[in-house]
Amino acid sequence: MVRTPLTQAERERGERLGRFLREARGGRSMADVAARAGISAETLRKIETGRAPTPAFFTVAALAGVLGLSMDDLVVRSVLVAA
């Protein structure tokens, strides 16, 4: 199955999400946050760097829970707010 290429807006939204999650992680290690969210550190790295601009909803929800963020925070700060 061939995946439809992402638009520029989708790529930018993924980069904003990644920046916001990285900032929210603060001084906590990537490995610790990823393990608590039930994902690999590599998956978190890809999300934070924008290389995985469209992570699964449940992955984002798990990260939000670990980082003490609401889904509203994520929507407003990373999806709607332009960089």
PDB file of C-alpha atoms in Angstrom:
ATOM      1  CA  MET A   1       0.000   0.000   0.000  1.00  0.00           C
ATOM      2  CA  VAL A   2       1.351   3.400  -0.980  1.00  0.00           C
ATOM      3  CA  ARG A   3       0.920   6.211   1.516  1.00  0.00           C
ATOM      4  CA  THR A   4      -0.258   9.582   0.251  1.00  0.00           C
ATOM      5  CA  PRO A   5       2.509  12.185   0.636  1.00  0.00           C
ATOM      6  CA  LEU A   6       2.018  14.637   3.479  1.00  0.00           C
ATOM      7  CA  THR A   7       1.228  18.236   2.743  1.00  0.00           C
ATOM      8  CA  GLN A   8       3.499  21.029   3.904  1.00  0.00           C
ATOM      9  CA  ALA A   9       0.868  21.976   6.512  1.00  0.00           C
ATOM     10  CA  GLU A  10       0.832  18.406   7.876  1.00  0.00           C
ATOM     11  CA  ARG A  11       4.619  18.369   8.119  1.00  0.00           C
ATOM     12  CA  GLU A  12       4.642  21.724   9.920  1.00  0.00           C
ATOM     13  CA  ARG A  13       1.922  20.561  12.317  1.00  0.00           C
ATOM     14  CA  GLY A  14       4.020  17.491  13.136  1.00  0.00           C
ATOM     15  CA  GLU A  15       7.059  19.665  13.804  1.00  0.00           C
ATOM     16  CA  ARG A  16       5.034  21.884  16.165  1.00  0.00           C
ATOM     17  CA  LEU A  17       3.704  18.832  17.997  1.00  0.00           C
ATOM     18  CA  GLY A  18       7.242  17.492  18.346  1.00  0.00           C
ATOM     19  CA  ARG A  19       8.565  20.798  19.696  1.00  0.00           C
ATOM     20  CA  PHE A  20       5.740  21.062  22.195  1.00  0.00           C
ATOM     21  CA  LEU A  21       6.233  17.493  23.457  1.00  0.00           C
ATOM     22  CA  ARG A  22      10.003  18.022  23.720  1.00  0.00           C
ATOM     23  CA  GLU A  23       9.454  21.204  25.745  1.00  0.00           C
ATOM     24  CA  ALA A  24       6.902  19.454  27.969  1.00  0.00           C
ATOM     25  CA  ARG A  25       9.347  16.586  28.575  1.00  0.00           C
ATOM     26  CA  GLY A  26      11.807  19.111  30.011  1.00  0.00           C
ATOM     27  CA  GLY A  27      14.661  17.428  31.854  1.00  0.00           C
ATOM     28  CA  ARG A  28      13.080  13.983  31.864  1.00  0.00           C
ATOM     29  CA  SER A  29      14.894  11.442  29.783  1.00  0.00           C
ATOM     30  CA  MET A  30      13.470  10.376  26.462  1.00  0.00           C
ATOM     31  CA  ALA A  31      13.813   6.728  27.485  1.00  0.00           C
ATOM     32  CA  ASP A  32      11.859   7.239  30.721  1.00  0.00           C
ATOM     33  CA  VAL A  33       9.005   9.158  29.104  1.00  0.00           C
ATOM     34  CA  ALA A  34       8.783   6.680  26.232  1.00  0.00           C
ATOM     35  CA  ALA A  35       8.741   3.676  28.561  1.00  0.00           C
ATOM     36  CA  ARG A  36       6.016   5.224  30.721  1.00  0.00           C
ATOM     37  CA  ALA A  37       3.955   5.920  27.587  1.00  0.00           C
ATOM     38  CA  GLY A  38       4.453   2.368  26.316  1.00  0.00           C
ATOM     39  CA  ILE A  39       6.369   3.350  23.192  1.00  0.00           C
ATOM     40  CA  SER A  40       9.973   3.017  22.124  1.00  0.00           C
ATOM     41  CA  ALA A  41      12.460   5.823  22.627  1.00  0.00           C
ATOM     42  CA  GLU A  42      13.000   5.781  18.855  1.00  0.00           C
ATOM     43  CA  THR A  43       9.297   6.435  18.267  1.00  0.00           C
ATOM     44  CA  LEU A  44       9.399   9.364  20.685  1.00  0.00           C
ATOM     45  CA  ARG A  45      12.560  10.655  18.985  1.00  0.00           C
ATOM     46  CA  LYS A  46      10.824  10.536  15.596  1.00  0.00           C
ATOM     47  CA  ILE A  47       7.786  12.379  16.938  1.00  0.00           C
ATOM     48  CA  GLU A  48       9.877  15.039  18.684  1.00  0.00           C
ATOM     49  CA  THR A  49      11.979  15.689  15.590  1.00  0.00           C
ATOM     50  CA  GLY A  50       9.007  15.765  13.225  1.00  0.00           C
ATOM     51  CA  ARG A  51      10.103  12.632  11.362  1.00  0.00           C
ATOM     52  CA  ALA A  52       6.803  11.026  12.427  1.00  0.00           C
ATOM     53  CA  PRO A  53       4.459  13.961  11.807  1.00  0.00           C
ATOM     54  CA  THR A  54       1.234  11.970  12.109  1.00  0.00           C
ATOM     55  CA  PRO A  55       1.571   9.723  15.171  1.00  0.00           C
ATOM     56  CA  ALA A  56      -1.359   7.548  16.201  1.00  0.00           C
ATOM     57  CA  PHE A  57      -3.956   9.173  18.440  1.00  0.00           C
ATOM     58  CA  PHE A  58      -3.367   6.658  21.228  1.00  0.00           C
ATOM     59  CA  THR A  59       0.374   7.318  21.127  1.00  0.00           C
ATOM     60  CA  VAL A  60      -0.197  11.048  21.514  1.00  0.00           C
ATOM     61  CA  ALA A  61      -2.770  10.441  24.266  1.00  0.00           C
ATOM     62  CA  ALA A  62      -0.317   8.217  26.162  1.00  0.00           C
ATOM     63  CA  LEU A  63       2.428  10.841  25.891  1.00  0.00           C
ATOM     64  CA  ALA A  64       0.035  13.557  27.033  1.00  0.00           C
ATOM     65  CA  GLY A  65      -0.854  11.493  30.092  1.00  0.00           C
ATOM     66  CA  VAL A  66       2.767  10.882  31.015  1.00  0.00           C
ATOM     67  CA  LEU A  67       3.650  14.541  30.520  1.00  0.00           C
ATOM     68  CA  GLY A  68       0.634  15.821  32.433  1.00  0.00           C
ATOM     69  CA  LEU A  69      -0.898  17.506  29.406  1.00  0.00           C
ATOM     70  CA  SER A  70      -4.504  17.592  28.341  1.00  0.00           C
ATOM     71  CA  MET A  71      -5.478  16.793  24.785  1.00  0.00           C
ATOM     72  CA  ASP A  72      -6.776  20.380  24.614  1.00  0.00           C
ATOM     73  CA  ASP A  73      -3.244  21.604  25.409  1.00  0.00           C
ATOM     74  CA  LEU A  74      -1.882  19.578  22.521  1.00  0.00           C
ATOM     75  CA  VAL A  75      -4.483  20.783  20.067  1.00  0.00           C
ATOM     76  CA  VAL A  76      -4.134  24.439  20.947  1.00  0.00           C
ATOM     77  CA  ARG A  77      -0.358  24.533  21.358  1.00  0.00           C
ATOM     78  CA  SER A  78       0.761  22.265  18.547  1.00  0.00           C
ATOM     79  CA  VAL A  79      -1.954  22.000  15.959  1.00  0.00           C
ATOM     80  CA  LEU A  80      -3.670  25.356  15.836  1.00  0.00           C
ATOM     81  CA  VAL A  81      -0.888  27.716  16.850  1.00  0.00           C
ATOM     82  CA  ALA A  82       1.423  28.573  13.975  1.00  0.00           C
ATOM     83  CA  ALA A  83       5.125  28.391  14.692  1.00  0.00           C
TER      84      ALA A  83
END
